[in-house]
JSON list of C-alpha atoms in Angstrom, two decimals:
[
{"chain": "U", "resi": 22, "resn": "UNK", "atom": "CA", "xyz": [31.99, 131.48, -198.95]},
{"chain": "U", "resi": 23, "resn": "UNK", "atom": "CA", "xyz": [34.00, 128.44, -198.24]},
{"chain": "U", "resi": 24, "resn": "UNK", "atom": "CA", "xyz": [34.38, 127.38, -194.67]},
{"chain": "U", "resi": 25, "resn": "UNK", "atom": "CA", "xyz": [37.44, 125.44, -193.51]},
{"chain": "U", "resi": 26, "resn": "UNK", "atom": "CA", "xyz": [37.11, 123.41, -190.31]},
{"chain": "U", "resi": 27, "resn": "UNK", "atom": "CA", "xyz": [40.24, 121.86, -188.66]},
{"chain": "U", "resi": 28, "resn": "UNK", "atom": "CA", "xyz": [40.26, 118.90, -186.19]},
{"chain": "U", "resi": 29, "resn": "UNK", "atom": "CA", "xyz": [41.33, 118.61, -183.48]},
{"chain": "U", "resi": 30, "resn": "UNK", "atom": "CA", "xyz": [41.62, 122.23, -182.24]},
{"chain": "U", "resi": 31, "resn": "UNK", "atom": "CA", "xyz": [44.35, 121.05, -179.80]},
{"chain": "U", "resi": 32, "resn": "UNK", "atom": "CA", "xyz": [46.70, 118.03, -179.97]},
{"chain": "U", "resi": 33, "resn": "UNK", "atom": "CA", "xyz": [49.06, 116.83, -177.43]},
{"chain": "U", "resi": 34, "resn": "UNK", "atom": "CA", "xyz": [51.71, 114.48, -178.55]},
{"chain": "U", "resi": 35, "resn": "UNK", "atom": "CA", "xyz": [55.15, 113.14, -177.71]},
{"chain": "U", "resi": 36, "resn": "UNK", "atom": "CA", "xyz": [58.48, 113.17, -179.63]},
{"chain": "U", "resi": 37, "resn": "UNK", "atom": "CA", "xyz": [58.37, 110.32, -182.10]},
{"chain": "U", "resi": 38, "resn": "UNK", "atom": "CA", "xyz": [54.55, 110.18, -182.39]},
{"chain": "U", "resi": 39, "resn": "UNK", "atom": "CA", "xyz": [52.71, 110.02, -185.81]},
{"chain": "U", "resi": 40, "resn": "UNK", "atom": "CA", "xyz": [50.43, 112.86, -185.87]},
{"chain": "U", "resi": 41, "resn": "UNK", "atom": "CA", "xyz": [47.57, 113.66, -188.11]},
{"chain": "U", "resi": 42, "resn": "UNK", "atom": "CA", "xyz": [45.48, 116.92, -188.52]},
{"chain": "U", "resi": 43, "resn": "UNK", "atom": "CA", "xyz": [42.34, 117.09, -190.58]},
{"chain": "U", "resi": 44, "resn": "UNK", "atom": "CA", "xyz": [40.91, 119.85, -192.58]},
{"chain": "U", "resi": 45, "resn": "UNK", "atom": "CA", "xyz": [37.46, 119.77, -194.05]},
{"chain": "U", "resi": 46, "resn": "UNK", "atom": "CA", "xyz": [35.97, 122.20, -196.59]},
{"chain": "U", "resi": 47, "resn": "UNK", "atom": "CA", "xyz": [32.45, 123.19, -196.86]},
{"chain": "U", "resi": 48, "resn": "UNK", "atom": "CA", "xyz": [32.36, 122.47, -200.51]},
{"chain": "U", "resi": 49, "resn": "UNK", "atom": "CA", "xyz": [34.77, 120.76, -202.95]},
{"chain": "U", "resi": 50, "resn": "UNK", "atom": "CA", "xyz": [38.07, 122.60, -203.35]},
{"chain": "U", "resi": 51, "resn": "UNK", "atom": "CA", "xyz": [39.74, 119.97, -205.78]},
{"chain": "U", "resi": 52, "resn": "UNK", "atom": "CA", "xyz": [43.24, 119.92, -204.41]},
{"chain": "U", "resi": 53, "resn": "UNK", "atom": "CA", "xyz": [43.59, 123.77, -203.93]},
{"chain": "U", "resi": 54, "resn": "UNK", "atom": "CA", "xyz": [44.96, 123.61, -200.39]},
{"chain": "U", "resi": 55, "resn": "UNK", "atom": "CA", "xyz": [47.95, 124.63, -198.44]},
{"chain": "U", "resi": 56, "resn": "UNK", "atom": "CA", "xyz": [49.26, 123.86, -194.95]},
{"chain": "U", "resi": 57, "resn": "UNK", "atom": "CA", "xyz": [51.27, 126.24, -192.67]},
{"chain": "U", "resi": 58, "resn": "UNK", "atom": "CA", "xyz": [53.04, 126.05, -189.36]},
{"chain": "U", "resi": 59, "resn": "UNK", "atom": "CA", "xyz": [53.30, 128.99, -187.13]},
{"chain": "U", "resi": 60, "resn": "UNK", "atom": "CA", "xyz": [55.27, 129.40, -183.91]},
{"chain": "U", "resi": 61, "resn": "UNK", "atom": "CA", "xyz": [54.40, 131.98, -181.29]},
{"chain": "U", "resi": 62, "resn": "UNK", "atom": "CA", "xyz": [55.24, 135.55, -182.20]},
{"chain": "U", "resi": 63, "resn": "UNK", "atom": "CA", "xyz": [56.37, 134.41, -185.66]},
{"chain": "U", "resi": 64, "resn": "UNK", "atom": "CA", "xyz": [54.91, 134.47, -189.34]},
{"chain": "U", "resi": 65, "resn": "UNK", "atom": "CA", "xyz": [53.50, 131.32, -190.68]},
{"chain": "U", "resi": 66, "resn": "UNK", "atom": "CA", "xyz": [55.59, 129.11, -192.74]},
{"chain": "U", "resi": 67, "resn": "UNK", "atom": "CA", "xyz": [54.44, 127.33, -195.83]},
{"chain": "U", "resi": 68, "resn": "UNK", "atom": "CA", "xyz": [54.71, 123.45, -195.60]},
{"chain": "U", "resi": 69, "resn": "UNK", "atom": "CA", "xyz": [52.55, 122.02, -198.24]},
{"chain": "U", "resi": 70, "resn": "UNK", "atom": "CA", "xyz": [50.74, 123.39, -201.25]},
{"chain": "U", "resi": 71, "resn": "UNK", "atom": "CA", "xyz": [48.38, 121.91, -203.88]},
{"chain": "U", "resi": 72, "resn": "UNK", "atom": "CA", "xyz": [47.28, 119.41, -200.99]},
{"chain": "U", "resi": 73, "resn": "UNK", "atom": "CA", "xyz": [50.35, 117.22, -201.27]},
{"chain": "U", "resi": 74, "resn": "UNK", "atom": "CA", "xyz": [53.44, 119.01, -202.58]},
{"chain": "U", "resi": 75, "resn": "UNK", "atom": "CA", "xyz": [56.14, 119.41, -200.11]},
{"chain": "U", "resi": 76, "resn": "UNK", "atom": "CA", "xyz": [57.65, 122.94, -200.12]},
{"chain": "U", "resi": 77, "resn": "UNK", "atom": "CA", "xyz": [61.27, 123.15, -200.62]},
{"chain": "U", "resi": 78, "resn": "UNK", "atom": "CA", "xyz": [63.36, 122.79, -197.45]},
{"chain": "U", "resi": 79, "resn": "UNK", "atom": "CA", "xyz": [60.60, 121.30, -195.48]},
{"chain": "U", "resi": 80, "resn": "UNK", "atom": "CA", "xyz": [61.49, 117.83, -193.72]},
{"chain": "U", "resi": 81, "resn": "UNK", "atom": "CA", "xyz": [60.08, 114.85, -195.55]},
{"chain": "U", "resi": 82, "resn": "UNK", "atom": "CA", "xyz": [58.30, 113.70, -192.27]},
{"chain": "U", "resi": 83, "resn": "UNK", "atom": "CA", "xyz": [55.62, 116.16, -193.23]},
{"chain": "U", "resi": 84, "resn": "UNK", "atom": "CA", "xyz": [53.08, 115.04, -195.77]},
{"chain": "U", "resi": 85, "resn": "UNK", "atom": "CA", "xyz": [49.80, 116.12, -197.11]},
{"chain": "U", "resi": 86, "resn": "UNK", "atom": "CA", "xyz": [46.90, 114.20, -198.69]},
{"chain": "U", "resi": 87, "resn": "UNK", "atom": "CA", "xyz": [43.39, 114.48, -199.69]},
{"chain": "U", "resi": 88, "resn": "UNK", "atom": "CA", "xyz": [41.02, 116.01, -202.41]},
{"chain": "U", "resi": 89, "resn": "UNK", "atom": "CA", "xyz": [37.56, 117.36, -202.54]},
{"chain": "U", "resi": 90, "resn": "UNK", "atom": "CA", "xyz": [36.52, 118.35, -199.17]},
{"chain": "U", "resi": 91, "resn": "UNK", "atom": "CA", "xyz": [38.76, 116.18, -196.75]},
{"chain": "U", "resi": 92, "resn": "UNK", "atom": "CA", "xyz": [42.44, 116.71, -196.33]},
{"chain": "U", "resi": 93, "resn": "UNK", "atom": "CA", "xyz": [45.12, 115.65, -193.87]},
{"chain": "U", "resi": 94, "resn": "UNK", "atom": "CA", "xyz": [48.48, 116.81, -192.72]},
{"chain": "U", "resi": 95, "resn": "UNK", "atom": "CA", "xyz": [50.66, 114.04, -191.33]},
{"chain": "U", "resi": 96, "resn": "UNK", "atom": "CA", "xyz": [53.94, 114.26, -189.42]},
{"chain": "U", "resi": 97, "resn": "UNK", "atom": "CA", "xyz": [55.43, 110.76, -189.45]},
{"chain": "U", "resi": 98, "resn": "UNK", "atom": "CA", "xyz": [57.68, 111.18, -186.44]},
{"chain": "U", "resi": 99, "resn": "UNK", "atom": "CA", "xyz": [57.16, 114.21, -184.40]},
{"chain": "U", "resi": 100, "resn": "UNK", "atom": "CA", "xyz": [60.41, 116.32, -183.59]},
{"chain": "U", "resi": 101, "resn": "UNK", "atom": "CA", "xyz": [60.76, 119.01, -180.88]},
{"chain": "U", "resi": 102, "resn": "UNK", "atom": "CA", "xyz": [60.83, 121.69, -183.57]},
{"chain": "U", "resi": 103, "resn": "UNK", "atom": "CA", "xyz": [57.32, 120.65, -184.77]},
{"chain": "U", "resi": 104, "resn": "UNK", "atom": "CA", "xyz": [55.38, 122.03, -181.88]},
{"chain": "U", "resi": 105, "resn": "UNK", "atom": "CA", "xyz": [53.31, 125.04, -182.78]},
{"chain": "U", "resi": 106, "resn": "UNK", "atom": "CA", "xyz": [50.01, 125.88, -184.62]},
{"chain": "U", "resi": 107, "resn": "UNK", "atom": "CA", "xyz": [49.01, 124.52, -187.92]},
{"chain": "U", "resi": 108, "resn": "UNK", "atom": "CA", "xyz": [46.66, 126.13, -190.41]},
{"chain": "U", "resi": 109, "resn": "UNK", "atom": "CA", "xyz": [45.04, 124.93, -193.66]},
{"chain": "U", "resi": 110, "resn": "UNK", "atom": "CA", "xyz": [44.12, 127.43, -196.42]},
{"chain": "U", "resi": 111, "resn": "UNK", "atom": "CA", "xyz": [42.04, 127.07, -199.48]},
{"chain": "U", "resi": 112, "resn": "UNK", "atom": "CA", "xyz": [42.49, 128.82, -202.64]},
{"chain": "U", "resi": 113, "resn": "UNK", "atom": "CA", "xyz": [39.75, 127.46, -204.73]},
{"chain": "U", "resi": 114, "resn": "UNK", "atom": "CA", "xyz": [38.18, 130.75, -205.24]},
{"chain": "U", "resi": 115, "resn": "UNK", "atom": "CA", "xyz": [41.36, 132.64, -205.92]},
{"chain": "U", "resi": 116, "resn": "UNK", "atom": "CA", "xyz": [42.06, 135.48, -205.29]},
{"chain": "U", "resi": 117, "resn": "UNK", "atom": "CA", "xyz": [39.57, 135.02, -202.41]},
{"chain": "U", "resi": 118, "resn": "UNK", "atom": "CA", "xyz": [40.99, 132.86, -199.60]},
{"chain": "U", "resi": 119, "resn": "UNK", "atom": "CA", "xyz": [39.83, 131.33, -196.23]},
{"chain": "U", "resi": 120, "resn": "UNK", "atom": "CA", "xyz": [41.79, 129.62, -193.33]},
{"chain": "U", "resi": 121, "resn": "UNK", "atom": "CA", "xyz": [41.05, 126.87, -190.98]},
{"chain": "U", "resi": 122, "resn": "UNK", "atom": "CA", "xyz": [40.83, 128.00, -187.48]},
{"chain": "U", "resi": 123, "resn": "UNK", "atom": "CA", "xyz": [44.06, 126.31, -186.56]},
{"chain": "U", "resi": 124, "resn": "UNK", "atom": "CA", "xyz": [45.25, 123.17, -184.81]},
{"chain": "U", "resi": 125, "resn": "UNK", "atom": "CA", "xyz": [47.63, 123.81, -181.69]},
{"chain": "U", "resi": 126, "resn": "UNK", "atom": "CA", "xyz": [50.17, 121.01, -181.29]},
{"chain": "U", "resi": 127, "resn": "UNK", "atom": "CA", "xyz": [51.83, 120.82, -178.02]},
{"chain": "U", "resi": 128, "resn": "UNK", "atom": "CA", "xyz": [53.97, 118.55, -175.86]},
{"chain": "U", "resi": 129, "resn": "UNK", "atom": "CA", "xyz": [52.27, 115.81, -173.85]},
{"chain": "Y", "resi": 8, "resn": "UNK", "atom": "CA", "xyz": [66.55, 134.76, -198.79]},
{"chain": "Y", "resi": 9, "resn": "UNK", "atom": "CA", "xyz": [63.40, 136.47, -199.87]},
{"chain": "Y", "resi": 10, "resn": "UNK", "atom": "CA", "xyz": [62.24, 139.15, -197.33]},
{"chain": "Y", "resi": 11, "resn": "UNK", "atom": "CA", "xyz": [59.22, 141.13, -196.50]},
{"chain": "Y", "resi": 12, "resn": "UNK", "atom": "CA", "xyz": [59.31, 143.73, -193.77]},
{"chain": "Y", "resi": 13, "resn": "UNK", "atom": "CA", "xyz": [56.10, 145.51, -192.46]},
{"chain": "Y", "resi": 14, "resn": "UNK", "atom": "CA", "xyz": [55.91, 148.78, -190.77]},
{"chain": "Y", "resi": 15, "resn": "UNK", "atom": "CA", "xyz": [53.54, 151.52, -189.66]},
{"chain": "Y", "resi": 16, "resn": "UNK", "atom": "CA", "xyz": [51.54, 149.58, -187.00]},
{"chain": "Y", "resi": 17, "resn": "UNK", "atom": "CA", "xyz": [50.64, 151.14, -183.69]},
{"chain": "Y", "resi": 18, "resn": "UNK", "atom": "CA", "xyz": [47.82, 152.50, -181.37]},
{"chain": "Y", "resi": 19, "resn": "UNK", "atom": "CA", "xyz": [44.93, 154.32, -183.04]},
{"chain": "Y", "resi": 20, "resn": "UNK", "atom": "CA", "xyz": [41.63, 155.44, -181.76]},
{"chain": "Y", "resi": 21, "resn": "UNK", "atom": "CA", "xyz": [38.33, 153.89, -182.89]},
{"chain": "Y", "resi": 22, "resn": "UNK", "atom": "CA", "xyz": [37.42, 155.86, -186.15]},
{"chain": "Y", "resi": 23, "resn": "UNK", "atom": "CA", "xyz": [40.91, 156.71, -187.01]},
{"chain": "Y", "resi": 24, "resn": "UNK", "atom": "CA", "xyz": [43.13, 155.73, -189.80]},
{"chain": "Y", "resi": 25, "resn": "UNK", "atom": "CA", "xyz": [46.51, 154.03, -190.31]},
{"chain": "Y", "resi": 26, "resn": "UNK", "atom": "CA", "xyz": [48.78, 153.26, -193.23]},
{"chain": "Y", "resi": 27, "resn": "UNK", "atom": "CA", "xyz": [50.80, 150.07, -193.23]},
{"chain": "Y", "resi": 28, "resn": "UNK", "atom": "CA", "xyz": [53.86, 149.51, -195.54]},
{"chain": "Y", "resi": 29, "resn": "UNK", "atom": "CA", "xyz": [55.68, 146.41, -196.45]},
{"chain": "Y", "resi": 30, "resn": "UNK", "atom": "CA", "xyz": [59.15, 146.62, -198.09]},
{"chain": "Y", "resi": 31, "resn": "UNK", "atom": "CA", "xyz": [60.19, 143.63, -200.37]},
{"chain": "Y", "resi": 32, "resn": "UNK", "atom": "CA", "xyz": [63.62, 142.50, -201.23]},
{"chain": "Y", "resi": 33, "resn": "UNK", "atom": "CA", "xyz": [65.41, 139.78, -202.96]},
{"chain": "Y", "resi": 34, "resn": "UNK", "atom": "CA", "xyz": [62.81, 138.88, -205.31]},
{"chain": "Y", "resi": 35, "resn": "UNK", "atom": "CA", "xyz": [61.11, 140.44, -208.38]},
{"chain": "Y", "resi": 36, "resn": "UNK", "atom": "CA", "xyz": [58.33, 142.36, -206.54]},
{"chain": "Y", "resi": 37, "resn": "UNK", "atom": "CA", "xyz": [56.64, 143.56, -209.64]},
{"chain": "Y", "resi": 38, "resn": "UNK", "atom": "CA", "xyz": [56.12, 139.90, -211.01]},
{"chain": "Y", "resi": 39, "resn": "UNK", "atom": "CA", "xyz": [53.87, 138.75, -208.08]},
{"chain": "Y", "resi": 40, "resn": "UNK", "atom": "CA", "xyz": [50.47, 139.36, -206.64]},
{"chain": "Y", "resi": 41, "resn": "UNK", "atom": "CA", "xyz": [50.84, 140.40, -203.05]},
{"chain": "Y", "resi": 42, "resn": "UNK", "atom": "CA", "xyz": [48.35, 140.18, -200.04]},
{"chain": "Y", "resi": 43, "resn": "UNK", "atom": "CA", "xyz": [47.76, 141.15, -196.56]},
{"chain": "Y", "resi": 44, "resn": "UNK", "atom": "CA", "xyz": [46.62, 138.62, -193.88]},
{"chain": "Y", "resi": 45, "resn": "UNK", "atom": "CA", "xyz": [45.70, 139.57, -190.27]},
{"chain": "Y", "resi": 46, "resn": "UNK", "atom": "CA", "xyz": [45.67, 137.63, -186.93]},
{"chain": "Y", "resi": 47, "resn": "UNK", "atom": "CA", "xyz": [43.65, 139.13, -184.00]},
{"chain": "Y", "resi": 48, "resn": "UNK", "atom": "CA", "xyz": [45.39, 138.43, -180.66]},
{"chain": "Y", "resi": 49, "resn": "UNK", "atom": "CA", "xyz": [45.11, 134.67, -179.74]},
{"chain": "Y", "resi": 50, "resn": "UNK", "atom": "CA", "xyz": [43.10, 134.06, -182.90]},
{"chain": "Y", "resi": 51, "resn": "UNK", "atom": "CA", "xyz": [43.62, 132.54, -186.37]},
{"chain": "Y", "resi": 52, "resn": "UNK", "atom": "CA", "xyz": [44.66, 133.84, -189.63]},
{"chain": "Y", "resi": 53, "resn": "UNK", "atom": "CA", "xyz": [42.18, 135.94, -191.67]},
{"chain": "Y", "resi": 54, "resn": "UNK", "atom": "CA", "xyz": [42.83, 136.97, -195.36]},
{"chain": "Y", "resi": 55, "resn": "UNK", "atom": "CA", "xyz": [42.40, 140.64, -195.75]},
{"chain": "Y", "resi": 56, "resn": "UNK", "atom": "CA", "xyz": [43.17, 142.07, -199.32]},
{"chain": "Y", "resi": 57, "resn": "UNK", "atom": "CA", "xyz": [45.12, 141.08, -202.46]},
{"chain": "Y", "resi": 58, "resn": "UNK", "atom": "CA", "xyz": [46.49, 143.24, -205.34]},
{"chain": "Y", "resi": 59, "resn": "UNK", "atom": "CA", "xyz": [47.59, 142.13, -208.78]},
{"chain": "Y", "resi": 60, "resn": "UNK", "atom": "CA", "xyz": [51.13, 142.68, -210.06]},
{"chain": "Y", "resi": 61, "resn": "UNK", "atom": "CA", "xyz": [50.33, 146.04, -211.85]},
{"chain": "Y", "resi": 62, "resn": "UNK", "atom": "CA", "xyz": [47.68, 147.33, -209.23]},
{"chain": "Y", "resi": 63, "resn": "UNK", "atom": "CA", "xyz": [44.86, 147.03, -211.72]},
{"chain": "Y", "resi": 64, "resn": "UNK", "atom": "CA", "xyz": [42.96, 144.54, -209.64]},
{"chain": "Y", "resi": 65, "resn": "UNK", "atom": "CA", "xyz": [42.26, 144.60, -205.92]},
{"chain": "Y", "resi": 66, "resn": "UNK", "atom": "CA", "xyz": [40.19, 142.04, -203.81]},
{"chain": "Y", "resi": 67, "resn": "UNK", "atom": "CA", "xyz": [39.01, 142.47, -200.16]},
{"chain": "Y", "resi": 68, "resn": "UNK", "atom": "CA", "xyz": [37.33, 140.44, -197.44]},
{"chain": "Y", "resi": 69, "resn": "UNK", "atom": "CA", "xyz": [33.76, 141.74, -196.94]},
{"chain": "Y", "resi": 70, "resn": "UNK", "atom": "CA", "xyz": [34.66, 143.07, -193.39]},
{"chain": "Y", "resi": 71, "resn": "UNK", "atom": "CA", "xyz": [37.07, 145.63, -194.55]},
{"chain": "Y", "resi": 72, "resn": "UNK", "atom": "CA", "xyz": [35.54, 146.58, -198.06]},
{"chain": "Y", "resi": 73, "resn": "UNK", "atom": "CA", "xyz": [34.99, 150.27, -198.39]},
{"chain": "Y", "resi": 74, "resn": "UNK", "atom": "CA", "xyz": [37.25, 150.97, -195.44]},
{"chain": "Y", "resi": 75, "resn": "UNK", "atom": "CA", "xyz": [40.73, 149.46, -196.35]},
{"chain": "Y", "resi": 76, "resn": "UNK", "atom": "CA", "xyz": [42.60, 150.11, -199.49]},
{"chain": "Y", "resi": 77, "resn": "UNK", "atom": "CA", "xyz": [45.53, 148.03, -200.86]},
{"chain": "Y", "resi": 78, "resn": "UNK", "atom": "CA", "xyz": [48.12, 149.58, -203.24]},
{"chain": "Y", "resi": 79, "resn": "UNK", "atom": "CA", "xyz": [51.61, 149.11, -204.38]},
{"chain": "Y", "resi": 80, "resn": "UNK", "atom": "CA", "xyz": [54.57, 151.05, -205.75]},
{"chain": "Y", "resi": 81, "resn": "UNK", "atom": "CA", "xyz": [56.52, 148.64, -207.93]},
{"chain": "Y", "resi": 82, "resn": "UNK", "atom": "CA", "xyz": [59.45, 151.28, -208.42]},
{"chain": "Y", "resi": 83, "resn": "UNK", "atom": "CA", "xyz": [59.82, 151.14, -204.60]},
{"chain": "Y", "resi": 84, "resn": "UNK", "atom": "CA", "xyz": [59.27, 147.46, -204.06]},
{"chain": "Y", "resi": 85, "resn": "UNK", "atom": "CA", "xyz": [56.56, 148.35, -201.63]},
{"chain": "Y", "resi": 86, "resn": "UNK", "atom": "CA", "xyz": [53.10, 147.37, -200.76]},
{"chain": "Y", "resi": 87, "resn": "UNK", "atom": "CA", "xyz": [50.68, 149.41, -198.71]},
{"chain": "Y", "resi": 88, "resn": "UNK", "atom": "CA", "xyz": [47.45, 148.99, -196.77]},
{"chain": "Y", "resi": 89, "resn": "UNK", "atom": "CA", "xyz": [45.46, 152.12, -196.13]},
{"chain": "Y", "resi": 90, "resn": "UNK", "atom": "CA", "xyz": [43.04, 151.46, -193.13]},
{"chain": "Y", "resi": 91, "resn": "UNK", "atom": "CA", "xyz": [40.26, 153.94, -192.41]},
{"chain": "Y", "resi": 92, "resn": "UNK", "atom": "CA", "xyz": [37.33, 154.01, -189.95]},
{"chain": "Y", "resi": 93, "resn": "UNK", "atom": "CA", "xyz": [39.12, 151.53, -187.71]},
{"chain": "Y", "resi": 94, "resn": "UNK", "atom": "CA", "xyz": [37.14, 149.57, -184.99]},
{"chain": "Y", "resi": 95, "resn": "UNK", "atom": "CA", "xyz": [38.37, 147.28, -182.13]},
{"chain": "Y", "resi": 96, "resn": "UNK", "atom": "CA", "xyz": [37.71, 144.26, -184.44]},
{"chain": "Y", "resi": 97, "resn": "UNK", "atom": "CA", "xyz": [40.50, 145.60, -186.69]},
{"chain": "Y", "resi": 98, "resn": "UNK", "atom": "CA", "xyz": [43.03, 144.96, -183.85]},
{"chain": "Y", "resi": 99, "resn": "UNK", "atom": "CA", "xyz": [45.45, 142.46, -185.05]},
{"chain": "Y", "resi": 100, "resn": "UNK", "atom": "CA", "xyz": [48.96, 141.60, -186.28]},
{"chain": "Y", "resi": 101, "resn": "UNK", "atom": "CA", "xyz": [49.03, 142.53, -189.99]},
{"chain": "Y", "resi": 102, "resn": "UNK", "atom": "CA", "xyz": [51.27, 140.28, -192.26]},
{"chain": "Y", "resi": 103, "resn": "UNK", "atom": "CA", "xyz": [52.23, 141.02, -195.84]},
{"chain": "Y", "resi": 104, "resn": "UNK", "atom": "CA", "xyz": [52.78, 138.04, -198.04]},
{"chain": "Y", "resi": 105, "resn": "UNK", "atom": "CA", "xyz": [53.77, 137.19, -201.52]},
{"chain": "Y", "resi": 106, "resn": "UNK", "atom": "CA", "xyz": [50.78, 135.57, -203.33]},
{"chain": "Y", "resi": 107, "resn": "UNK", "atom": "CA", "xyz": [52.50, 132.78, -205.37]},
{"chain": "Y", "resi": 108, "resn": "UNK", "atom": "CA", "xyz": [49.55, 133.07, -206.58]},
{"chain": "Y", "resi": 109, "resn": "UNK", "atom": "CA", "xyz": [47.22, 130.99, -204.50]},
{"chain": "Y", "resi": 110, "resn": "UNK", "atom": "CA", "xyz": [49.26, 130.29, -201.44]},
{"chain": "Y", "resi": 111, "resn": "UNK", "atom": "CA", "xyz": [51.35, 132.60, -199.37]},
{"chain": "Y", "resi": 112, "resn": "UNK", "atom": "CA", "xyz": [55.24, 132.53, -199.38]},
{"chain": "Y", "resi": 113, "resn": "UNK", "atom": "CA", "xyz": [56.99, 134.18, -197.80]},
{"chain": "Y", "resi": 114, "resn": "UNK", "atom": "CA", "xyz": [55.40, 136.23, -195.12]},
{"chain": "Y", "resi": 115, "resn": "UNK", "atom": "CA", "xyz": [56.78, 139.29, -193.27]},
{"chain": "Y", "resi": 116, "resn": "UNK", "atom": "CA", "xyz": [57.26, 139.33, -189.47]},
{"chain": "Y", "resi": 117, "resn": "UNK", "atom": "CA", "xyz": [54.10, 141.24, -189.00]},
{"chain": "Y", "resi": 118, "resn": "UNK", "atom": "CA", "xyz": [53.11, 144.76, -187.57]},
{"chain": "Y", "resi": 119, "resn": "UNK", "atom": "CA", "xyz": [50.62, 145.19, -184.62]},
{"chain": "Y", "resi": 120, "resn": "UNK", "atom": "CA", "xyz": [47.75, 147.38, -184.96]},
{"chain": "Y", "resi": 121, "resn": "UNK", "atom": "CA", "xyz": [45.76, 148.27, -181.88]},
{"chain": "Y", "resi": 122, "resn": "UNK", "atom": "CA", "xyz": [42.45, 150.15, -182.04]},
{"chain": "Y", "resi": 123, "resn": "UNK", "atom": "CA", "xyz": [41.55, 151.50, -178.55]},
{"chain": "Y", "resi": 124, "resn": "UNK", "atom": "CA", "xyz": [40.66, 154.73, -176.92]}
]
């Protein structure tokens, strides 16, 4: 099984900050990685797929990069609506999937 | 806007059974793989099960294999999850999601399953 590890687990930041979240895979997953944002009590929302492709309608301040075992999600200038929990998800062994444990982004 | 709406959650005793449903609308349901993903209270996301467009292939996480069964009715645009032999570790919000395939989009709003005596 592929293990996905996100860091940090919690991140405090201010509006306007540049924020980076890292996701590491226990083995190479090429670029088979997605990122989601989840607000409390809501369903996850797709942000990025194939490691760096921006989902339609997602603001351009979100970007993804990486391949192999290390990936990053970057928010170039944090906005008030961006607070929540972020998850990475691998699909290298589709249709078996695994998620990272999540990174909670809150207001400093 | 694509829509998925889960139902069927509730309180069930350990060892009991429950059947979840997910109604899809505004997309060609029969053309897509579909999945269930769960989230225990205060925890992260866990993939549970996936089914092919015609129902001919199903896949499960090891922890539910033999206890849960995913199925679909394309004529009714509906996805199901039959859950048997439930334990406290199955307590979670269960989301249905369109499997694009490989990533999940969109997701339903979720339905809470609580396993407790």
